N, CA, C and O atoms as a printed pandas DataFrame, in Angstrom:
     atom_number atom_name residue_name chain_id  residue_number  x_coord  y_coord  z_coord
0              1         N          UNK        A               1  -22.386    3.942   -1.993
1              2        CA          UNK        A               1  -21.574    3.532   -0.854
2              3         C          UNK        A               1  -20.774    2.270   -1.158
3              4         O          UNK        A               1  -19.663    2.105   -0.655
4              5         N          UNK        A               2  -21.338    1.368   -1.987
5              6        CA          UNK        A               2  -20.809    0.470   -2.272
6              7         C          UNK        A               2  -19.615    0.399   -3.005
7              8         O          UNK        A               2  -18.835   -0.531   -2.804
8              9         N          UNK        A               3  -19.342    1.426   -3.974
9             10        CA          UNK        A               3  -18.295    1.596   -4.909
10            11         C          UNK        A               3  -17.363    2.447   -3.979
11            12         O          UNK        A               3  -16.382    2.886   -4.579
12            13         N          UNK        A               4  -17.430    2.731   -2.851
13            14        CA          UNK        A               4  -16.946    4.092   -2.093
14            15         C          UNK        A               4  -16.201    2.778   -0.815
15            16         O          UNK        A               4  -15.233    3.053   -0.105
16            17         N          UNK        A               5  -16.879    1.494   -0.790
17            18        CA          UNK        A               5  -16.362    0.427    0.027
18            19         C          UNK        A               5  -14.969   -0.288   -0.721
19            20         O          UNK        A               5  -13.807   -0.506   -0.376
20            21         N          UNK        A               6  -15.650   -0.472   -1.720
21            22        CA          UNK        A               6  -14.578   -1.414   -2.949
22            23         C          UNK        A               6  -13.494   -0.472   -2.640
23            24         O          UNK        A               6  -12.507   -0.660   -1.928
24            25         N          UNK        A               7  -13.930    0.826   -3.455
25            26        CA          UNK        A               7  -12.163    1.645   -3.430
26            27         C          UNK        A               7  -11.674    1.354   -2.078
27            28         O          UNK        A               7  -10.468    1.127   -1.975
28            29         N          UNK        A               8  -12.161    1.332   -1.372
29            30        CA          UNK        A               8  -11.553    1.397    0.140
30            31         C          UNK        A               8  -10.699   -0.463    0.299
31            32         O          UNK        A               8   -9.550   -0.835    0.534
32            33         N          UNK        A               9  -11.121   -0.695    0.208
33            34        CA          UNK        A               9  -10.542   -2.408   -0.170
34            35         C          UNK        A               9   -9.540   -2.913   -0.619
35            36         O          UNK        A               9   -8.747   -3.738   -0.167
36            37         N          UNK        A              10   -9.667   -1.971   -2.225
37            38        CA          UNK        A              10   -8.820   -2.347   -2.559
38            39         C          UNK        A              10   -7.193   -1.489   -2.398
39            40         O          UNK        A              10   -6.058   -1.899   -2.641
40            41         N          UNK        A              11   -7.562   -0.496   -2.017
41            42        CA          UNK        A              11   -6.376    0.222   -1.295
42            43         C          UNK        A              11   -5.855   -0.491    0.254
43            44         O          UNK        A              11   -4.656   -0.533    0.530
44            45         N          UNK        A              12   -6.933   -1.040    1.210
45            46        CA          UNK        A              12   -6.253   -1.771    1.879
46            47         C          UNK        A              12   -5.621   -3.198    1.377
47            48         O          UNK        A              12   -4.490   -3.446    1.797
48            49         N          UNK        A              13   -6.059   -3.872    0.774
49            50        CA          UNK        A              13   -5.626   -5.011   -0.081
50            51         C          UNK        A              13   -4.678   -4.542   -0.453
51            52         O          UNK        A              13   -3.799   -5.389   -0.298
52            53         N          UNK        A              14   -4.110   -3.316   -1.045
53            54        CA          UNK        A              14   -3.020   -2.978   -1.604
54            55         C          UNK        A              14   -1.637   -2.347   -0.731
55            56         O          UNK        A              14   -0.533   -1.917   -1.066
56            57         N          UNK        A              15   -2.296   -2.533    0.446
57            58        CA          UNK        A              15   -1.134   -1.984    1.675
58            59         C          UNK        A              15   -1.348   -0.303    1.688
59            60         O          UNK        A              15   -0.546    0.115    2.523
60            61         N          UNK        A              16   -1.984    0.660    1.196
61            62        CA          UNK        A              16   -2.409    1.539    1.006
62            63         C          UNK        A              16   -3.154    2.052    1.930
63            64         O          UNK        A              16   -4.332    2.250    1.631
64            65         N          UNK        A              17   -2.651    2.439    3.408
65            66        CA          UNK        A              17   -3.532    2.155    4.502
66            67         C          UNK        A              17   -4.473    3.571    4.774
67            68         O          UNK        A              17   -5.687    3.771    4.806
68            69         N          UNK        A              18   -3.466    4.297    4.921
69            70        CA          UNK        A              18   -3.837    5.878    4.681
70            71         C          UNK        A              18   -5.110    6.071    3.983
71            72         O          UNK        A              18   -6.068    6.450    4.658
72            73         N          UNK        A              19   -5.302    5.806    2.369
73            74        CA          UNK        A              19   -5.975    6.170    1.487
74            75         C          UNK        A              19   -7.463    5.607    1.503
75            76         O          UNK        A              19   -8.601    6.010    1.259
76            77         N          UNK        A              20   -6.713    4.255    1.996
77            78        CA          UNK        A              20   -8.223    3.235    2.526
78            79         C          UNK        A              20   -8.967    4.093    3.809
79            80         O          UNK        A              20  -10.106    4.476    3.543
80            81         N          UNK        A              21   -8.591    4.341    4.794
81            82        CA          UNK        A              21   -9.028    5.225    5.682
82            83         C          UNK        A              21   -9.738    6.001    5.375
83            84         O          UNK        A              21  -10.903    5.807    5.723
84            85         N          UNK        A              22   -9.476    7.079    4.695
85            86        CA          UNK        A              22  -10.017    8.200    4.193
86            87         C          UNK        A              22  -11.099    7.342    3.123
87            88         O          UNK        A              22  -12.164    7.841    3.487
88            89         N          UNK        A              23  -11.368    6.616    2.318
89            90        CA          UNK        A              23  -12.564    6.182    1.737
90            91         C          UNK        A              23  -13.709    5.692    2.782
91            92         O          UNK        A              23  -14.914    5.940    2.755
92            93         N          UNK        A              24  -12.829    4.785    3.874
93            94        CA          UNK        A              24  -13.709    3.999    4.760
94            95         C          UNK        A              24  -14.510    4.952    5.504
95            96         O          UNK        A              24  -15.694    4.721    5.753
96            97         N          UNK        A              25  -13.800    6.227    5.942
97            98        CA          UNK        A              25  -14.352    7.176    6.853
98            99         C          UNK        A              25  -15.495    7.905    6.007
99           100         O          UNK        A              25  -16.591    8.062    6.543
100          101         N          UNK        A              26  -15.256    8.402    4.569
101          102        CA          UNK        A              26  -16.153    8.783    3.884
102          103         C          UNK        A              26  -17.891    8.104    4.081
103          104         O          UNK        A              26  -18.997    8.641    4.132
104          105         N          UNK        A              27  -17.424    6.722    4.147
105          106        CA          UNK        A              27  -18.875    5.764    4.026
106          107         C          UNK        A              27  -19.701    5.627    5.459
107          108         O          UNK        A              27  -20.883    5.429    5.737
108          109         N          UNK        A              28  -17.931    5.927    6.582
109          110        CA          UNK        A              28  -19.172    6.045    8.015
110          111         C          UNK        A              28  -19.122    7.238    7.839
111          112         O          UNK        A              28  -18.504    6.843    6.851
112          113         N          UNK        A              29  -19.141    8.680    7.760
113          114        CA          UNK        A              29  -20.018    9.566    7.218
114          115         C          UNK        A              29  -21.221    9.384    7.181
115          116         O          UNK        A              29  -21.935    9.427    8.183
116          117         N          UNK        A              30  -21.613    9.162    6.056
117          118        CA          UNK        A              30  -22.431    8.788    5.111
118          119         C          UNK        A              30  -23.366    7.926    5.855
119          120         O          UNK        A              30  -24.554    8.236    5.940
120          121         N          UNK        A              31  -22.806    6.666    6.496
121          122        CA          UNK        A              31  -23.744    5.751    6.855
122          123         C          UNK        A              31  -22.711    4.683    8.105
123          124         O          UNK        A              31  -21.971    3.744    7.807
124          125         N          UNK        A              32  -23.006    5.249    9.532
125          126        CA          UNK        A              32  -21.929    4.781   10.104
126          127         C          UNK        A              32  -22.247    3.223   10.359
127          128         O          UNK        A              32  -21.409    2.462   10.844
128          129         N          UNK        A              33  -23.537    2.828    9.986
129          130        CA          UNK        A              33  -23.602    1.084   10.571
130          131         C          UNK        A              33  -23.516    0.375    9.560
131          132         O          UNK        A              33  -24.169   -0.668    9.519
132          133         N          UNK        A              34  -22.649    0.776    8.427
133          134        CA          UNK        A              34  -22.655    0.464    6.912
134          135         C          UNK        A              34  -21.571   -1.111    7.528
135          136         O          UNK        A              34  -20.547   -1.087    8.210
136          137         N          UNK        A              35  -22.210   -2.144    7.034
137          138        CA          UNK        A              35  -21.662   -3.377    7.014
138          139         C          UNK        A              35  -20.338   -3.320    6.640
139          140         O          UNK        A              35  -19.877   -2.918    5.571
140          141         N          UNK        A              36  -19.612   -3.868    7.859
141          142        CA          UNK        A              36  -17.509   -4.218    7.495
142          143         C          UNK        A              36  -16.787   -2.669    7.556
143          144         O          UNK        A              36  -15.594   -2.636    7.858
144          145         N          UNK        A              37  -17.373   -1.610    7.321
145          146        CA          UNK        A              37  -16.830    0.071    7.823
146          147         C          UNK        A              37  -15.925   -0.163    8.571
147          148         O          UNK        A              37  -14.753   -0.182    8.196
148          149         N          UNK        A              38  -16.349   -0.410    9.915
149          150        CA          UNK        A              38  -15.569   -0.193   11.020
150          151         C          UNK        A              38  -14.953   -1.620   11.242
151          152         O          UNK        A              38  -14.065   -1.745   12.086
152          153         N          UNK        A              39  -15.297   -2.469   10.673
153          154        CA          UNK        A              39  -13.911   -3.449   10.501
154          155         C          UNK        A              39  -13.127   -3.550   10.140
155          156         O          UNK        A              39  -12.239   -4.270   10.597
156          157         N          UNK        A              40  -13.041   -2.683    8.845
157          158        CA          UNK        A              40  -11.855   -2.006    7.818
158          159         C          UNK        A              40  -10.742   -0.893    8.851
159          160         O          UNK        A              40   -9.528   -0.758    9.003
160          161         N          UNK        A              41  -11.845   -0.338    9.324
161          162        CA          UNK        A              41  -10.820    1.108   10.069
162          163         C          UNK        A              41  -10.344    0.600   11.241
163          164         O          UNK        A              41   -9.279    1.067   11.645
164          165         N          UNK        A              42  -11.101   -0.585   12.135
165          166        CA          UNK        A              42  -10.494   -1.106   12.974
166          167         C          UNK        A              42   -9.172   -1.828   12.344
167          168         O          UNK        A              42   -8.074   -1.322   12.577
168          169         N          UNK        A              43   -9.246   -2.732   11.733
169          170        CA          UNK        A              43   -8.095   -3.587   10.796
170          171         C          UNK        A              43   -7.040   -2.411   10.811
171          172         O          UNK        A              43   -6.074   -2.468   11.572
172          173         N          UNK        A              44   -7.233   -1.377    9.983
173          174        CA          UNK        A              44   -6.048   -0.146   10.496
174          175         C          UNK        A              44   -5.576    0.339   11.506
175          176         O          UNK        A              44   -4.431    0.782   11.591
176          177         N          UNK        A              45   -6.424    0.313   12.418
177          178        CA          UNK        A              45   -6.222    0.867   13.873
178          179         C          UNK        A              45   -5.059   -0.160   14.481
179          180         O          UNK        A              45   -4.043    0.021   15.152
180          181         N          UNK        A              46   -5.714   -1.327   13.913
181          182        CA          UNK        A              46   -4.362   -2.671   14.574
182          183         C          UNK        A              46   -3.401   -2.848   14.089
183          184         O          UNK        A              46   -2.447   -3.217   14.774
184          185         N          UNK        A              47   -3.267   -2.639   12.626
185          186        CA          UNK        A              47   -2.215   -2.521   11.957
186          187         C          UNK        A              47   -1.189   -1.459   12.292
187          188         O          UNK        A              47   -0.001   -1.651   12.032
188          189         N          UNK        A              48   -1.634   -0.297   12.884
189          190        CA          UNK        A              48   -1.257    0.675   13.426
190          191         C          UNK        A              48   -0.545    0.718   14.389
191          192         O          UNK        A              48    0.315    1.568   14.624
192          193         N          UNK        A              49   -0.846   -0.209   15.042
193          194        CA          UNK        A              49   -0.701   -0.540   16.138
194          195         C          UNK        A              49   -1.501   -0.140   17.934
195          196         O          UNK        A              49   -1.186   -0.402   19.095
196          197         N          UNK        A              50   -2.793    0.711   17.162
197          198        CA          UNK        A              50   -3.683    1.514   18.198
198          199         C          UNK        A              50   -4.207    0.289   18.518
199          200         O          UNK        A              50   -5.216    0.041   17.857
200          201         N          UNK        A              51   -3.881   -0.580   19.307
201          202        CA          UNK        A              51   -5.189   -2.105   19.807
202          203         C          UNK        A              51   -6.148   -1.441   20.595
203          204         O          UNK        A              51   -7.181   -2.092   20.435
204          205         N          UNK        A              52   -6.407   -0.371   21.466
205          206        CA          UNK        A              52   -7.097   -0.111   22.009
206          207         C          UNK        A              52   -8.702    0.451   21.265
207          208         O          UNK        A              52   -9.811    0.002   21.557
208          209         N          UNK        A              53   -8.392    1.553   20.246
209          210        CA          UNK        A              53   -9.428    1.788   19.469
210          211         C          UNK        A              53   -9.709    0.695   18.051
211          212         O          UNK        A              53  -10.532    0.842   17.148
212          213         N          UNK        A              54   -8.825   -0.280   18.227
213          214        CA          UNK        A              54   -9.154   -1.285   17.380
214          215         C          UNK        A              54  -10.313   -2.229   17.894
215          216         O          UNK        A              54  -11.388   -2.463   17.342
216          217         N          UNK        A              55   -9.894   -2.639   18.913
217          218        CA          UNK        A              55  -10.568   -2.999   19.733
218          219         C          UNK        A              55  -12.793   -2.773   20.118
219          220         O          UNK        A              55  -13.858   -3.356   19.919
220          221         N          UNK        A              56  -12.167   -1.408   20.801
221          222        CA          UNK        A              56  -13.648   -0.683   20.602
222          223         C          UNK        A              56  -14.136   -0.493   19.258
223          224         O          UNK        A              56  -14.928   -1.368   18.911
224          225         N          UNK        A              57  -13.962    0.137   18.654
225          226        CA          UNK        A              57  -14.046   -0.394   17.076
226          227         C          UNK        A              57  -15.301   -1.657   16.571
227          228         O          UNK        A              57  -16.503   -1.806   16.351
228          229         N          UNK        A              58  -14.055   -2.328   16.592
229          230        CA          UNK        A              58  -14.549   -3.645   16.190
230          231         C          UNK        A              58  -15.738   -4.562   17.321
231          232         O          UNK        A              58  -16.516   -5.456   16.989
232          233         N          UNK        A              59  -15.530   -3.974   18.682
233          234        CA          UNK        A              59  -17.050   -4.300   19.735
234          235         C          UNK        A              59  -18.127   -3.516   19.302
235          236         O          UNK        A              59  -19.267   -3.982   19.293
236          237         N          UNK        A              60  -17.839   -2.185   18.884
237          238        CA          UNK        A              60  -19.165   -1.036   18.295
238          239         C          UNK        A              60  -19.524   -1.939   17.026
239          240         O          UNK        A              60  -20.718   -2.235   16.976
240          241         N          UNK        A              61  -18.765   -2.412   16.039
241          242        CA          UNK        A              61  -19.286   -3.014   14.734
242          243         C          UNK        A              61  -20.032   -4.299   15.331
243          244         O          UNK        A              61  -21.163   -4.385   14.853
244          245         N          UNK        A              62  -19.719   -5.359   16.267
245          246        CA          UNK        A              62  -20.480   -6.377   16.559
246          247         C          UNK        A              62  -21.859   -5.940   17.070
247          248         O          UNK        A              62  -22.934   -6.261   16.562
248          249         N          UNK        A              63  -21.648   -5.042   18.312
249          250        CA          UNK        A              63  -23.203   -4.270   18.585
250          251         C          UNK        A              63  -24.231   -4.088   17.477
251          252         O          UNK        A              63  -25.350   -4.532   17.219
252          253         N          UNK        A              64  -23.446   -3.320   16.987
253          254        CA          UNK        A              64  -24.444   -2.762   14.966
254          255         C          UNK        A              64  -25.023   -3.291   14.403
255          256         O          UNK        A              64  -26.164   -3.042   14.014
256          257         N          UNK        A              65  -24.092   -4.540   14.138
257          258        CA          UNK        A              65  -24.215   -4.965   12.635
258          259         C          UNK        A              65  -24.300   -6.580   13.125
259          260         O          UNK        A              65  -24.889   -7.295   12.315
260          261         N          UNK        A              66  -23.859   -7.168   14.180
261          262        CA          UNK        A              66  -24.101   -8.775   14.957
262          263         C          UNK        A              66  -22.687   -9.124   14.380
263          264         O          UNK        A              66  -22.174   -8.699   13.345
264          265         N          UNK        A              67  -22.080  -10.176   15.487
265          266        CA          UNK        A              67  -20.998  -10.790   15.114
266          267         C          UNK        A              67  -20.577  -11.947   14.141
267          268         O          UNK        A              67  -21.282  -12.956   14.165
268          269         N          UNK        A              68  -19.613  -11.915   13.374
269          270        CA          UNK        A              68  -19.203  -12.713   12.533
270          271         C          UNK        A              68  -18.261  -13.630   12.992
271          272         O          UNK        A              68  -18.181  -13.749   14.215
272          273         N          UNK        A              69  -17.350  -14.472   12.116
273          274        CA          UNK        A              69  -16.792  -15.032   12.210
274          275         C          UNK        A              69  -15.120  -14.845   12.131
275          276         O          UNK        A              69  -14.191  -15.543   12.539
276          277         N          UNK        A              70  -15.197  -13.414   11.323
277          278        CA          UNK        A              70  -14.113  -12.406   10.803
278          279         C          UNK        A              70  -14.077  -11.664   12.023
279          280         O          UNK        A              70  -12.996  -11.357   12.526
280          281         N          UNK        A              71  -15.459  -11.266   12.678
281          282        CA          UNK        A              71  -15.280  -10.619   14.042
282          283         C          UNK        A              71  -14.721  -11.086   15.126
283          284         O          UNK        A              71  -14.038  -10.364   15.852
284          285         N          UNK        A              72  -14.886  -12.035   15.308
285          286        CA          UNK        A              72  -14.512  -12.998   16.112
286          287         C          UNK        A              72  -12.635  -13.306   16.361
287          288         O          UNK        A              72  -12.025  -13.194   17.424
288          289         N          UNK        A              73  -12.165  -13.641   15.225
289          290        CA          UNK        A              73  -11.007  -14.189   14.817
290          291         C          UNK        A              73  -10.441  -12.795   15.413
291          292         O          UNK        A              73   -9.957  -12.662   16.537
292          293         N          UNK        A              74  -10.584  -11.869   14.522
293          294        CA          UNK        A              74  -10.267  -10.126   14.725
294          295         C          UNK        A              74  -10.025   -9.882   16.108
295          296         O          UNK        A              74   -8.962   -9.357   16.438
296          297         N          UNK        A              75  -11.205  -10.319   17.281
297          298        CA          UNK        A              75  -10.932  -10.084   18.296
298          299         C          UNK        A              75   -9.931  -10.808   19.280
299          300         O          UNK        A              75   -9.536  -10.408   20.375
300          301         N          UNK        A              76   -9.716  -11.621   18.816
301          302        CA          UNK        A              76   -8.830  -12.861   19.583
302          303         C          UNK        A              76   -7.048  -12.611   19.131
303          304         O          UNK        A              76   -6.077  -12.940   19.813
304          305         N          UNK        A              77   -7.046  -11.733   17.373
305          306        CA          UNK        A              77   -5.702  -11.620   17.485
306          307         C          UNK        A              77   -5.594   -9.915   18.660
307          308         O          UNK        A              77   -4.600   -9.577   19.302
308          309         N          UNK        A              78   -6.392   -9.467   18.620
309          310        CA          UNK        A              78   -5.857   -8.079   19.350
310          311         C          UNK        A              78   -5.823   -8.627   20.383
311          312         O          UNK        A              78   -4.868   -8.250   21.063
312          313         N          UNK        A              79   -6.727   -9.720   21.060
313          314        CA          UNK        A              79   -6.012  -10.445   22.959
314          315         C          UNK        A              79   -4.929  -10.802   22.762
315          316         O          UNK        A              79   -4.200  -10.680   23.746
316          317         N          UNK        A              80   -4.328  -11.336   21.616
317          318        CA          UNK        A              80   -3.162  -12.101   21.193
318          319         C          UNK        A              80   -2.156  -11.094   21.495
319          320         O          UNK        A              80   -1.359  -11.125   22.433
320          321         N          UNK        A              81   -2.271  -10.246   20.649
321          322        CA          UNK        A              81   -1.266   -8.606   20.408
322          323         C          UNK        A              81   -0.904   -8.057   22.316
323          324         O          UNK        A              81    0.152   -7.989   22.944
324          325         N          UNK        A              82   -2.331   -7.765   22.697
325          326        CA          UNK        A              82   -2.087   -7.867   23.998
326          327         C          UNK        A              82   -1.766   -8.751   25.053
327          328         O          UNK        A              82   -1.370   -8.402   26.165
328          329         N          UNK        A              83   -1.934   -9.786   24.705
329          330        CA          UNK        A              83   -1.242  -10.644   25.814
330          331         C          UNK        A              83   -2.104  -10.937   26.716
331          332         O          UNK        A              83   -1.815  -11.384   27.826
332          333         N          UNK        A              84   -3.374  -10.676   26.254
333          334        CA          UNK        A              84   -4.454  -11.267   27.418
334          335         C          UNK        A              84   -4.921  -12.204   26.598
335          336         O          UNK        A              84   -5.498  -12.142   25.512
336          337         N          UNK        A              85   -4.455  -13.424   27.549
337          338        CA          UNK        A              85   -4.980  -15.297   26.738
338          339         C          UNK        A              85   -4.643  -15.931   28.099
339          340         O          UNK        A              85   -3.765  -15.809   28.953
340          341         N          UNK        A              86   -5.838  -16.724   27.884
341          342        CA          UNK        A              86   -5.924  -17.665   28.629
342          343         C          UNK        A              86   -5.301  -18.676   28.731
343          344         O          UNK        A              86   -5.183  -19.165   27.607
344          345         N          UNK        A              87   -4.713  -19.414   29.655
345          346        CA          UNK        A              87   -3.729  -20.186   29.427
346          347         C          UNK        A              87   -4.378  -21.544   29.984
347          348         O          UNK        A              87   -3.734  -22.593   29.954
């Protein structure tokens, strides 16, 4: 799974969004509470411009796996994207 993460990485690292997908999805397959998975496919989902399943996404990965600091940040640009901020 681990070598099945990397490829996935480095195709998103590489702007390669598509291809990364299809690796990332392979590993939740495989193992859906697999650490950063669904932070990767969320990261696409936003890039995408889907904020909504980016969103859920990335709340299902905090449930899972406990929140980070990457989680965190992640969630504050999709309020950003949406326009829900506190003023």
């Amino acid at each position: 799974l681990e070598s099945m993460m990397t490829a996935g990485r480095t195709l998103f690292e590489s702007g390669k969004l598509v291809e990364a997908a299809k690796w990332f999805k392979r590993v939740q397959e495989k193992l859906p509470s697999y650490p950063k998975v669904l932070y990767y496919i969320a990261k696409i989902d936003f890039l995408s411009n889907n904020l909504a399943e980016a969103k859920k996404k990335i709340e299902k990965n905090i449930k899972e796996n406990g929140e980070t600091d990457d989680d965190l940040v992640f969630l504050a640009e999709i309020e950003v994207r949406n326009e829900n901020i506190i003023e």
